Coordinates of C-alpha atoms and ligand atoms in Angstrom, one line a residue:
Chain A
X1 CA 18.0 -18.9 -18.8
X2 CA 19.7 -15.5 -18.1
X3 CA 21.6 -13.3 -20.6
X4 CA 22.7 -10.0 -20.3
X5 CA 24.4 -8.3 -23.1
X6 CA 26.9 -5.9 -22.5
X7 CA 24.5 -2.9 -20.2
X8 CA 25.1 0.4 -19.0
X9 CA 22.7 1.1 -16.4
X10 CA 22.9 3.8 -12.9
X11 CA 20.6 6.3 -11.2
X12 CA 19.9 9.3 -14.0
X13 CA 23.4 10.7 -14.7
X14 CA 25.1 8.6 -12.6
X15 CA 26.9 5.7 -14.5
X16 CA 27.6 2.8 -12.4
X17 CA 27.6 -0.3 -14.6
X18 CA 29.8 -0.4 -17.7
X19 CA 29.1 -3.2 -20.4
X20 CA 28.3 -5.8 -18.1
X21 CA 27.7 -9.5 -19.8
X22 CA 26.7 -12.4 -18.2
X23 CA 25.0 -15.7 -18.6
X24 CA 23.3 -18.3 -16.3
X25 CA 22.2 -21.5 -17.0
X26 CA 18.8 -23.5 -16.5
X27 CA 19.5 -25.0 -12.7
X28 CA 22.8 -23.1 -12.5
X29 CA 23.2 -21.2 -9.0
X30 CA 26.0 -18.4 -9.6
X31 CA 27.6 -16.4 -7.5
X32 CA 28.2 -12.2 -8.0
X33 CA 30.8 -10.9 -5.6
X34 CA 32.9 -7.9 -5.3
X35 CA 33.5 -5.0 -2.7
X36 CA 30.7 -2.2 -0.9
X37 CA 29.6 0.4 -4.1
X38 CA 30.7 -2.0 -7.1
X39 CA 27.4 -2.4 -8.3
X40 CA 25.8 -5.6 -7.2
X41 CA 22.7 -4.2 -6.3
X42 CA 22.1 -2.1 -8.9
X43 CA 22.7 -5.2 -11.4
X44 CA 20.1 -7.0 -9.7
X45 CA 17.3 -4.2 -9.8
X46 CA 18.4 -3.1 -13.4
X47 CA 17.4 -7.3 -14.3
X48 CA 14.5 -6.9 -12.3
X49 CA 13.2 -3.9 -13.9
X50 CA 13.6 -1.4 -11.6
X51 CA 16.1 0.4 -13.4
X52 CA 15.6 0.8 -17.6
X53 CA 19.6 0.5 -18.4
X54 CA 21.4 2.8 -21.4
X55 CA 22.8 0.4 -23.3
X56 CA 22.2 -3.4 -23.9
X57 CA 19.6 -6.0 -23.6
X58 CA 18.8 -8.8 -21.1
X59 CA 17.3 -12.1 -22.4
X60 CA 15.4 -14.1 -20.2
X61 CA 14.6 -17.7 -22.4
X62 CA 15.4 -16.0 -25.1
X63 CA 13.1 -12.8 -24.7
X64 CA 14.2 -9.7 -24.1
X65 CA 13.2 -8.0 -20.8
X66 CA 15.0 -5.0 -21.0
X67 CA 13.1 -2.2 -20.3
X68 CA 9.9 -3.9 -18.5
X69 CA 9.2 -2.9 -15.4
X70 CA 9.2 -4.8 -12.7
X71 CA 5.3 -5.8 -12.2
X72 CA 5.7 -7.4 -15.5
X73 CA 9.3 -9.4 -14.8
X74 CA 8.1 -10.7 -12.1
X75 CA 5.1 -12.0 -14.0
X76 CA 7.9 -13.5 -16.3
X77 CA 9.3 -15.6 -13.4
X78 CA 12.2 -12.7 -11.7
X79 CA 12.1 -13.1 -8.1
X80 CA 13.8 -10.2 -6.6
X81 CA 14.8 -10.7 -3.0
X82 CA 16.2 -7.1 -2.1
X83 CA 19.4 -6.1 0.2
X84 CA 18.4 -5.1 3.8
X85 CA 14.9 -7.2 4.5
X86 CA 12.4 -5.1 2.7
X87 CA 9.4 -7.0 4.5
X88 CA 6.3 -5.5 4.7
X89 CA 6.6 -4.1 8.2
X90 CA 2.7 -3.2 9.3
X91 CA 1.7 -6.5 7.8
X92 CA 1.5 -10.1 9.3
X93 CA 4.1 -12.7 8.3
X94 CA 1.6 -14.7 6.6
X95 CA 0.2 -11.4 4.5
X96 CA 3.8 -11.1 3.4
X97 CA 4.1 -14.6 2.0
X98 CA 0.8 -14.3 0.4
X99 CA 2.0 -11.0 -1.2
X100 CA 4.5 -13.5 -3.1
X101 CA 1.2 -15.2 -4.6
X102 CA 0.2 -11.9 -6.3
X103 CA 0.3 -12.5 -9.5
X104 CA -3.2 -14.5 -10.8
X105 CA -1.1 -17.7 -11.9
X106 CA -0.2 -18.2 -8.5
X107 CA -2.9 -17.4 -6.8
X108 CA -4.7 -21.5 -7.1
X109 CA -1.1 -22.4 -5.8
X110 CA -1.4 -20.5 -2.4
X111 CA -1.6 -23.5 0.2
X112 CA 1.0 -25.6 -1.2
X113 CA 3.4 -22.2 -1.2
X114 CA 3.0 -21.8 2.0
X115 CA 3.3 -25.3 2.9
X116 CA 6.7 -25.2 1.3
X117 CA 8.2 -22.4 3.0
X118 CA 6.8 -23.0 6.5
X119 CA 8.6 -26.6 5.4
X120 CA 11.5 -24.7 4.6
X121 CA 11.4 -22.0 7.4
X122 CA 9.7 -23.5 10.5
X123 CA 10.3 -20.6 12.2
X124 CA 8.0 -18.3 9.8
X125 CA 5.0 -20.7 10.9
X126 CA 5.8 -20.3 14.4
X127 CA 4.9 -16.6 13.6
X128 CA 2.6 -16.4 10.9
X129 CA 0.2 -14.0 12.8
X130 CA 2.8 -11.8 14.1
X131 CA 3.6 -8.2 12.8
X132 CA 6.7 -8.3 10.0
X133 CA 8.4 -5.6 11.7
X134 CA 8.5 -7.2 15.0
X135 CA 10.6 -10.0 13.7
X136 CA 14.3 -10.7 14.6
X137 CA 16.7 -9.7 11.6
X138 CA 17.1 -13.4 10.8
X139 CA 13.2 -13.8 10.5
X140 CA 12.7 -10.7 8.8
X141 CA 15.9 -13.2 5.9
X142 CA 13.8 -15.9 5.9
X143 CA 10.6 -13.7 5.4
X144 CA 11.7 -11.8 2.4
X145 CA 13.4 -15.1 0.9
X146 CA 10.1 -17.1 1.4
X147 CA 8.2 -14.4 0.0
X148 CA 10.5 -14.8 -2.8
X149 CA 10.1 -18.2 -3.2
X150 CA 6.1 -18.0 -2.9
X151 CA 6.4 -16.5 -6.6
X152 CA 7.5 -20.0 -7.6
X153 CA 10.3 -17.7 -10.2
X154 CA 11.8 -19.4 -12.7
X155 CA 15.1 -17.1 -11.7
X156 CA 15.8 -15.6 -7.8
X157 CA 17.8 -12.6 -7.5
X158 CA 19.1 -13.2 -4.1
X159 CA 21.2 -9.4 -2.7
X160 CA 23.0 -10.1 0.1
X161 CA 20.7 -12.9 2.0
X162 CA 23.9 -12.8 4.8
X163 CA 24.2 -9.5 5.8
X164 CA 24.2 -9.5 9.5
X165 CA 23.2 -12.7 10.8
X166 CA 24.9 -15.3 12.9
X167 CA 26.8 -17.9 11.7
X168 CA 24.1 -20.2 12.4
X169 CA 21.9 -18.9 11.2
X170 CA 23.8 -17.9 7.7
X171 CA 24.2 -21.9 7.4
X172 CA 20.4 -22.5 7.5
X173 CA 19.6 -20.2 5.2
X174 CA 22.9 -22.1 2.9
X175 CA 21.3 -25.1 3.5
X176 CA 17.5 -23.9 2.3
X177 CA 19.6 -21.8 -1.0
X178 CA 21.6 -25.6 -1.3
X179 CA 18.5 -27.9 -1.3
X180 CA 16.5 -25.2 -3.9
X181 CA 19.2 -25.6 -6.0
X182 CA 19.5 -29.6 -5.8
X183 CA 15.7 -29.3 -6.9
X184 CA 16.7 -27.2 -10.2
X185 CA 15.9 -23.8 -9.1
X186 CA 18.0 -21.0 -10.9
X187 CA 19.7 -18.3 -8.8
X188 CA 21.9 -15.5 -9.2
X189 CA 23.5 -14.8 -5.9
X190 CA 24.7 -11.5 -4.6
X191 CA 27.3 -12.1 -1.4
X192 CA 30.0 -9.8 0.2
X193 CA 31.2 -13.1 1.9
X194 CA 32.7 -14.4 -0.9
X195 CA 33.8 -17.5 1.0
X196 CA 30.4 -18.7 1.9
X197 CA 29.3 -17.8 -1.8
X198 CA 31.8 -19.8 -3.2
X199 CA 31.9 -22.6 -1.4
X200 CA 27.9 -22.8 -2.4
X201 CA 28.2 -21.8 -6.5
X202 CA 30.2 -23.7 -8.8
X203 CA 30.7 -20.4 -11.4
X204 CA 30.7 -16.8 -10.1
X205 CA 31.7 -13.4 -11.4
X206 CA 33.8 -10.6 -9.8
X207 CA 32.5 -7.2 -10.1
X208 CA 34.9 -3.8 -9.2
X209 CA 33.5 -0.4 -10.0
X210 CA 30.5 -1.8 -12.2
X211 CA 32.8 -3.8 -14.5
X212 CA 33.3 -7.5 -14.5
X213 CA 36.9 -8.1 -13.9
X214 CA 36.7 -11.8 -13.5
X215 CA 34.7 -15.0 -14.1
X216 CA 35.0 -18.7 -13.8
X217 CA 34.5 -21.7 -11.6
X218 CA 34.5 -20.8 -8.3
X219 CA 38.2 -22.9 -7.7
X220 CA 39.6 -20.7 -10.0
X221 CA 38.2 -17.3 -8.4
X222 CA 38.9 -18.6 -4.9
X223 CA 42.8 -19.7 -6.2
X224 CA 43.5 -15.6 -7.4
X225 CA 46.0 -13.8 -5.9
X226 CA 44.2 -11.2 -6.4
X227 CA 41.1 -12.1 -4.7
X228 CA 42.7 -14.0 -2.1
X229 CA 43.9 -10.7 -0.5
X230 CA 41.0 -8.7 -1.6
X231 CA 38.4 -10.5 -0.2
X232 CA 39.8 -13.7 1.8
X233 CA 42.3 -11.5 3.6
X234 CA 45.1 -14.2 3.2
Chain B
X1 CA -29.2 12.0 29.4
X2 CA -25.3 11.8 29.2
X3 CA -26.3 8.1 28.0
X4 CA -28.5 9.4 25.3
X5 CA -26.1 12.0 24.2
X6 CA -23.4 9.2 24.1
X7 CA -25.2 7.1 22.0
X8 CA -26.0 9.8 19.5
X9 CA -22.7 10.7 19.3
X10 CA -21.9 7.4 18.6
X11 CA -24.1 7.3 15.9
X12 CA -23.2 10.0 13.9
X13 CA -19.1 9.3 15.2
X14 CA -19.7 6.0 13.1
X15 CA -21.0 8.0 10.2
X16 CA -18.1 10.5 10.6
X17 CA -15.3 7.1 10.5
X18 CA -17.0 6.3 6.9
X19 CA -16.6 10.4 6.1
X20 CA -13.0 9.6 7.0
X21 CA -11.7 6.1 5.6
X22 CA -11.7 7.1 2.2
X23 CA -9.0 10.6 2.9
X24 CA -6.9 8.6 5.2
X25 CA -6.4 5.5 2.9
X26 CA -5.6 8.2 0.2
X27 CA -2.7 9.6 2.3
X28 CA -1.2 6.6 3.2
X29 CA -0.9 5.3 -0.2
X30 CA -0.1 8.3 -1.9
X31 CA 0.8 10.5 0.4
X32 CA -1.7 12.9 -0.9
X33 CA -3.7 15.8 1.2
X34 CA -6.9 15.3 -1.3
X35 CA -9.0 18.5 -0.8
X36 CA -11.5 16.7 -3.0
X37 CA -12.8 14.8 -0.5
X38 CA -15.4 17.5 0.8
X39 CA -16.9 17.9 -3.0
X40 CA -17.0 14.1 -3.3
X41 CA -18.7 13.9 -0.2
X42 CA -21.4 17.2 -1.7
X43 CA -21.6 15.4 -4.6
X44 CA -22.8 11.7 -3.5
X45 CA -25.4 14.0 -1.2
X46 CA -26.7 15.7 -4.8
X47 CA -26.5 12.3 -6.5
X48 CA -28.4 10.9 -3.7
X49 CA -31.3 13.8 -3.6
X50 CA -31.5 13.6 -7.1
X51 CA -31.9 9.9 -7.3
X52 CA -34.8 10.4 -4.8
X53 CA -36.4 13.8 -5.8
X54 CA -36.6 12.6 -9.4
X55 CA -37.2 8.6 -9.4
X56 CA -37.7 7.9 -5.8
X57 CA -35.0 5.9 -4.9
X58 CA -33.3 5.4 -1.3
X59 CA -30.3 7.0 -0.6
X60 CA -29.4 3.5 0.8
X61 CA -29.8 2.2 -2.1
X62 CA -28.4 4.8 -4.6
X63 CA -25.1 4.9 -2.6
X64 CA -24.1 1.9 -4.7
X65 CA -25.9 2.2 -7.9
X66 CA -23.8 5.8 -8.6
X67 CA -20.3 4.2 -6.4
X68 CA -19.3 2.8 -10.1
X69 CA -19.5 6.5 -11.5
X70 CA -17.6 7.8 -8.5
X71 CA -15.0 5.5 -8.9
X72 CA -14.6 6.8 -12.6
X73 CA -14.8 9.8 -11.7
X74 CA -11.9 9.4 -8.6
X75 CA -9.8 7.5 -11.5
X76 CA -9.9 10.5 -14.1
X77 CA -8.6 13.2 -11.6
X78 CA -6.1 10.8 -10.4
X79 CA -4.6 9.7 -13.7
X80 CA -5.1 13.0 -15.6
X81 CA -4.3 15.7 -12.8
X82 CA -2.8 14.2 -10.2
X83 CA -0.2 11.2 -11.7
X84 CA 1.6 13.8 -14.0
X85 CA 2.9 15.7 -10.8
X86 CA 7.0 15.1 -10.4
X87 CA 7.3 12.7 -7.4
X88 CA 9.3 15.9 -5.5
X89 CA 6.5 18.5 -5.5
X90 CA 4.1 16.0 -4.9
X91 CA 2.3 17.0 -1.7
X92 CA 1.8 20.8 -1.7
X93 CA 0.7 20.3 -5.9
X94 CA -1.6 17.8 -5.4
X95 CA -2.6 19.8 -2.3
X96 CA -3.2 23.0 -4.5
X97 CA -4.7 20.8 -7.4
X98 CA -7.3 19.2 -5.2
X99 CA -8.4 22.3 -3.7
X100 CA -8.4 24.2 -7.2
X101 CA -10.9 21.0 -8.1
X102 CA -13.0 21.1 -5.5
X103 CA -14.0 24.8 -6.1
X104 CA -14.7 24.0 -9.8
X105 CA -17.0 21.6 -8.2
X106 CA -18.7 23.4 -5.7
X107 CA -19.5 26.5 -7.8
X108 CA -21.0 24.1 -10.4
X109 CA -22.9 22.3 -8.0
X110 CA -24.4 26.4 -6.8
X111 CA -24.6 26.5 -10.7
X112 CA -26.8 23.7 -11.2
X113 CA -28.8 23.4 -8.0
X114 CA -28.6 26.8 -6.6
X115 CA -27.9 27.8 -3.5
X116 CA -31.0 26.4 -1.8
X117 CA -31.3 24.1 1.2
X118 CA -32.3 20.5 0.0
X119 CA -33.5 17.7 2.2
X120 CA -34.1 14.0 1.3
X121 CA -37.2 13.1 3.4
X122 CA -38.2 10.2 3.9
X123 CA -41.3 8.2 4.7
X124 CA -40.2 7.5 8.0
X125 CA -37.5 10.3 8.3
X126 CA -40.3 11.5 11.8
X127 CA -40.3 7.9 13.1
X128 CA -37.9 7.5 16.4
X129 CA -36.9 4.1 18.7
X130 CA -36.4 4.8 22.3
X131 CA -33.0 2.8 23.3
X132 CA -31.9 3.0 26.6
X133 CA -34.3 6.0 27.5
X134 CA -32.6 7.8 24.4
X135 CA -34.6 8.9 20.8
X136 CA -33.0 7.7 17.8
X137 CA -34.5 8.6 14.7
X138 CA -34.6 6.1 12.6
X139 CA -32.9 7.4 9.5
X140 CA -29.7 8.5 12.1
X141 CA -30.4 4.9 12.9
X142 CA -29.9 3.1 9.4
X143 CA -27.4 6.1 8.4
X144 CA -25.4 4.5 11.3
X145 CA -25.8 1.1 10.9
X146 CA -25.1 1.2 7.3
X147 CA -21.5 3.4 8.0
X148 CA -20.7 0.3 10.2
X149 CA -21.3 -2.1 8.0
X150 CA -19.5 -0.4 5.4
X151 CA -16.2 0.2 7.9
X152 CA -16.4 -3.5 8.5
X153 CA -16.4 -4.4 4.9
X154 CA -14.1 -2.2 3.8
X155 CA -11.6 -3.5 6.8
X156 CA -12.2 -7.2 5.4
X157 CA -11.4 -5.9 1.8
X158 CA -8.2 -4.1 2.7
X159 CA -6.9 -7.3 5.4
X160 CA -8.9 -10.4 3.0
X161 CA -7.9 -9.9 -0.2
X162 CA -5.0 -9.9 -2.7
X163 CA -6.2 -6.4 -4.0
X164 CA -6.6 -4.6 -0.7
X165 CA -3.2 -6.3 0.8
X166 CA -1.6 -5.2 -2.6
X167 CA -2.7 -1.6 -1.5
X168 CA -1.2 -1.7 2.2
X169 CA 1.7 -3.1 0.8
X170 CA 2.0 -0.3 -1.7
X171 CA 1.5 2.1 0.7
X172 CA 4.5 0.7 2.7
X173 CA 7.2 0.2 0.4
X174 CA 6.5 0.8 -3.6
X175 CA 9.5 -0.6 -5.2
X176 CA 9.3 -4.2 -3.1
X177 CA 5.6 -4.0 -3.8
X178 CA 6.5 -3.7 -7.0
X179 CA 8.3 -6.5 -7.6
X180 CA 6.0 -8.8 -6.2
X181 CA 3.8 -8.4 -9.0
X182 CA 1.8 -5.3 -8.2
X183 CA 0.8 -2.5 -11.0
X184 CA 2.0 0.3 -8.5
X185 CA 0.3 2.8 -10.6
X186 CA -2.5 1.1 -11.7
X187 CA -3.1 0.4 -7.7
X188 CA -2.5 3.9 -7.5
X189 CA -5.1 4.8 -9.7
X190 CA -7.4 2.3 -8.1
X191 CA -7.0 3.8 -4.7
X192 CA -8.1 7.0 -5.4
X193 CA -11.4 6.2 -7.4
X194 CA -12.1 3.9 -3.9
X195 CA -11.1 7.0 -1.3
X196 CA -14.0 9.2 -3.9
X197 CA -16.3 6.3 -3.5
X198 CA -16.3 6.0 -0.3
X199 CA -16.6 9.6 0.5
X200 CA -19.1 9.8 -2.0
X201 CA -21.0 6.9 -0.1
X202 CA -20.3 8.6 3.2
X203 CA -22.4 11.4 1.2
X204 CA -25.2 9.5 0.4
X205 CA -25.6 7.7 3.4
X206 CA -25.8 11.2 5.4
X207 CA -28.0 12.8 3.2
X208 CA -31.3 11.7 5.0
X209 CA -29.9 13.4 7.9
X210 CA -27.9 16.6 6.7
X211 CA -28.9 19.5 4.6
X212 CA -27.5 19.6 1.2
X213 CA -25.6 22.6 0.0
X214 CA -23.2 23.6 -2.9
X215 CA -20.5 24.0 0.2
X216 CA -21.1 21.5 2.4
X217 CA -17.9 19.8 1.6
X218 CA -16.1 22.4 3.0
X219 CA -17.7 21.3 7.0
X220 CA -16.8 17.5 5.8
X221 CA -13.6 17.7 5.2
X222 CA -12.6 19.7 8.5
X223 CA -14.2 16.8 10.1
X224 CA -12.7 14.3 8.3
X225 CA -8.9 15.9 8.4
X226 CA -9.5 16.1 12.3
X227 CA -10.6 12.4 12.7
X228 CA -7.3 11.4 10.4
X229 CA -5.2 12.8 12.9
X230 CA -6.9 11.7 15.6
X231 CA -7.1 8.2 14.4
X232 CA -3.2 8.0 12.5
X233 CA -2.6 8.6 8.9
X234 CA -3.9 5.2 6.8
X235 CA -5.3 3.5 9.7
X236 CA -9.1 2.3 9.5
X237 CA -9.2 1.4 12.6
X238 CA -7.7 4.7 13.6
X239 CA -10.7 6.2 11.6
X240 CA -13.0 4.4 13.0
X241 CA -11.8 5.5 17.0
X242 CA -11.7 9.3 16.0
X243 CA -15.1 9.2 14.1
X244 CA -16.4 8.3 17.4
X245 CA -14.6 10.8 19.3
X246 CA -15.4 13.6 17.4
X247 CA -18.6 12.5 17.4
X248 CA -19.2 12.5 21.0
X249 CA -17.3 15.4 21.1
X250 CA -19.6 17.0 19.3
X251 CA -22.9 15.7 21.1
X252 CA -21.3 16.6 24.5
X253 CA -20.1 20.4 23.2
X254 CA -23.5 21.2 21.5
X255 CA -25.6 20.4 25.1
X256 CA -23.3 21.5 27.4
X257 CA -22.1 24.4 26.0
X258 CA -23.8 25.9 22.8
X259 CA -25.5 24.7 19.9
X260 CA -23.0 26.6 18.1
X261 CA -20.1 25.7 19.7
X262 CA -20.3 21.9 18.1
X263 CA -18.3 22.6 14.9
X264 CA -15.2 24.2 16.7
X265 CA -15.1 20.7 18.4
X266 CA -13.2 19.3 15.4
X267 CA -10.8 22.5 15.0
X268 CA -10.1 21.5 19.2
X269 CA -9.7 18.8 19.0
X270 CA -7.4 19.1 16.0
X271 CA -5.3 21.4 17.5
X272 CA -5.3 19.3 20.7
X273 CA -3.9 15.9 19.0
X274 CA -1.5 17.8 17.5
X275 CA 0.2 19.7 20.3
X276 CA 0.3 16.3 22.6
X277 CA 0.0 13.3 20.5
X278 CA 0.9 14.2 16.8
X279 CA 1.3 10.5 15.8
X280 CA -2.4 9.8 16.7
X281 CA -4.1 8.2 19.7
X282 CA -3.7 4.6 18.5
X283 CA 0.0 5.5 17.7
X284 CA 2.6 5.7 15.5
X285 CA 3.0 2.7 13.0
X286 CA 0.8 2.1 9.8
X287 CA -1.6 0.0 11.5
X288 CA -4.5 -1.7 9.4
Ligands
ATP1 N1 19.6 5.5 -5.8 C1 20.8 5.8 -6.1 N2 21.1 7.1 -6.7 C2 22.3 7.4 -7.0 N3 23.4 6.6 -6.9 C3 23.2 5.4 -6.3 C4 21.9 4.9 -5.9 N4 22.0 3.7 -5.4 C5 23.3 3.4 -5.5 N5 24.0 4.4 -6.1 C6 25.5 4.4 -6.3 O1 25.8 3.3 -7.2 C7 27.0 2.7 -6.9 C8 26.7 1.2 -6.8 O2 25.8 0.9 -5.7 P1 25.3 -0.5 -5.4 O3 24.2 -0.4 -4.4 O4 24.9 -1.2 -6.7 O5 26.6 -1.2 -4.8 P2 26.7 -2.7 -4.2 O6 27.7 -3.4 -5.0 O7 25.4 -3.3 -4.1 O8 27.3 -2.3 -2.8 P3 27.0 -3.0 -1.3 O9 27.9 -4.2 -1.3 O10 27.5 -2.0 -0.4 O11 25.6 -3.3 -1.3 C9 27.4 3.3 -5.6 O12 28.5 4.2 -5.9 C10 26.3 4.0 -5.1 O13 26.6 5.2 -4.4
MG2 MG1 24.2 -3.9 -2.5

């Protein structure tokens, strides 16, 4: 589904990724973990077009998308969900959703998106008329992963989808992330709680100061010494 | 008589909101001070004279056969002078380019058309109604009713479809715009040609009702900058409540005080918002 062949990328002449390769299956949900600053988000907007890297290529099915910006990889089927709740703050909840039906192919789809995700995410049809930026953080998740999932991508970029919620409400938003992937969708998942991330991906990738320093099934990750006091605290 | 000179301030307040959507949905997107906006406004009131004095067509009906040329028009000056700018200099160059385009336009249209006086009269442009014991001429009438019609549309276009949400959304965050599909230059491009449109329109529509000068823009776009502060930067509903203000404003200042003293209404009222209320009277956010 996804390949990335060895990229540089960073902002102007600051280098932050170094030769980075990876590869994703069809249906695979994979993991991408590593400390604050290593590079996590700026791998996912460098796929998603919103950086053009150095160095490298990324294949999507087989095509390269390096370079394209990221009106046209989302038209290829990259659903970027960004770190911090980018929703559309002046808009309603239900303008924000149908912002993830952009794109004309979409478009006829419209009511059975947004049947999906209020099936997903009750909560968002609770509140469809009110104001994004009046949500609770938590909302605000679900909104900008529903929006996400309104573009019906063949490949989500999920950055940090836990940052600062409650427990609960980290293991609803799991549960949604588990059952999408039970129905085959592909995801590339950024997490700074490497536990949680794990425990949900089979394969993930370790990433220190823009380099990959490890990758494997998630056991073997989770049984480093290494990462076990790095990131597990034990 | 304070009813009556309500009702005309109304009136021409509503006219005065369709002067101003165009400028404020400019500078929300883009965050662009477009000192264009006058000379659009001149030049839909010479495209409307024109279209009458020569082939004897309504300004009300002109407005939209020369909005496609307008639109054109907007697109060129965005793409060509106004895109290449670096994304740091942005406001004061686009500020100085505007302003250095607007001249070229105004001295052409004194080139052209010379400094004369025109008027579009129309066959009923004498004809009044008496509302509410107050005597509306019919062409401030239509003028009025057509601005409101327009607002209303223009409202439904930005909150109804994909295009005009694609626009707010730009004008809120780019980059997540962005990657929901949107061409954020192409919309970019898009919203310009529609803030020149509808000052062009705005133009038109007040012809019947204004006289038409090389340098009227110059009195438009005071009153349009004053009724974007009033109303909050990219808020069409904000335009629409400071149209109406300044309007009134306006009618109230030129009978109580002095005919004269109706065009420093927009400079008080100006300064006024901006000492106690910079955000606007509806308030801060982006608000639709
Ligand atoms: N717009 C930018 N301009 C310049 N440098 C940037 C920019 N954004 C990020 N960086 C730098 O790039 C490096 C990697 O940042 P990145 O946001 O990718 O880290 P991250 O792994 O996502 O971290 P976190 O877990 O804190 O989100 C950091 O050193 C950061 O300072
Ligand atoms: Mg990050």
């Amino acid at each position: 589904m996804l390949e990335i062949k060895g990229i540089d990328s960073g902002y102007g002449k600051i280098k932050v990724l170094k030769d980075i390769t990876l590869k994703i299956e069809k249906g695979e949900m994979v993991a991408l973990v590593g400390p604050n600053g290593a590079g996590k988000t700026t791998l996912l907007k460098t796929i998603a077009g919103m950086i053009v890297p150095s160095k490298g290529d990324i294949l999507l099915e087989e095509t390269s998308i390096s370079g394209m910006p990221p009106h046209k990889t989302s038209a290829r089927g990259i659903a970027y969900v960004p770190e911090g709740r980018r929703v559309f703050s002046a808009m309603s909840v239900e303008e924000n959703l149908l912002m993830g039906t952009y794109l004309k192919k979409n478009r006829p789809h419209k009511t059975e998106s947004l049947r999906m995700v209020y099936d997903l995410f009750p909560r968002l049809e609770e509140r469809k008329k009110q104001t994004a930026g009046t949500l609770s953080g938590g909302e605000q998740q679900m909104l900008a992963i529903g929006r996400g999932l309104m573009m019906r991508p063949k490949l989500v970029l999920l950055d940090e989808p836990s940052l600062g919620l409650a427990p609960l409400l980290i293991n609803s938003i799991y549960k949604v992330l588990e059952r999408l992937n039970g129905e085959g969708m592909t995801t590339l998942l950024v997490e700074q709680n490497v536990k949680k991330a794990l425990s949900l991906c089979k394969r993930a990738y370790v990433i220190e100061s823009g380099e990959i320093v490890m990758k494997g099934p998630s056991e073997d990750i989770l049984c480093d010494e290494n990462v076990k006091c790095t990131y597990l605290g034990i | 008589m304070i009813t009556s000179i309500i009702i005309n301030g109304i009136l021409i307040g509503l006219i005065y909101a369709l002067l101003a959507i165009g400028l404020t949905v400019i500078f929300g997107v883009m965050r662009i001070i477009n000192m264009f906006h006058g000379e659009a406004v001149m030049l839909g009131m010479y495209a409307a004279f024109v279209l009458f004095d020569k082939f004897g067509i309504s300004p009300y009906i002109s407005v939209f056969l020369t909005a496609p040329i307008f639109f054109v028009l907007g697109s060129i000056i965005y793409k060509f002078l106004i895109d290449p700018i670096p994304a740091r200099e942005r406001e004061i160059t686009s500020l100085i380019i505007t302003l250095g385009i607007s001249f070229i336009f105004a001295t052409s249209a004194m080139y052209i058309w010379s400094a004369d006086y025109r008027t579009v009269t129309l066959p009923f442009s004498q004809d009044v109604m008496v509302f509410i014991k107050t005597r509306i001429g019919y062409p401030a009438l239509i003028s009025s009713c057509m601005s409101a019609v327009m607002i209303v549309g223009f409202y439904l276009f930005m909150s109804k479809t994909y295009m005009g949400r694609a626009i707010r959304a730009t004008e809120l965050d780019k980059d997540t715009a962005s990657v929901m599909g949107v061409n954020v230059k192409w919309i970019s491009i898009a919203t310009f040609g529609i803030g020149v449109v509808l000052a062009a329109m705005a133009g038109g529509i007040l012809s019947p009702i204004f006289y038409i000068y090389p340098f009227v823009g110059s009195n438009f776009v005071i009153k349009a900058f004053t009724i974007v502060v009033l109303g909050g930067m990219g808020s069409v509903t904000g335009a629409l409540v400071g149209g109406i203000i300044l309007g009134v404003a306006e009618a109230l200042a030129s009978t109580f005080l002095e005919y004269s003293m109706k065009d420093i209404m927009a400079f008080i009222l100006f300064l006024g918002i901006l000492l106690f209320k910079p955000s606007g009277i509806l308030g801060g956010r982006t608000r639709l």
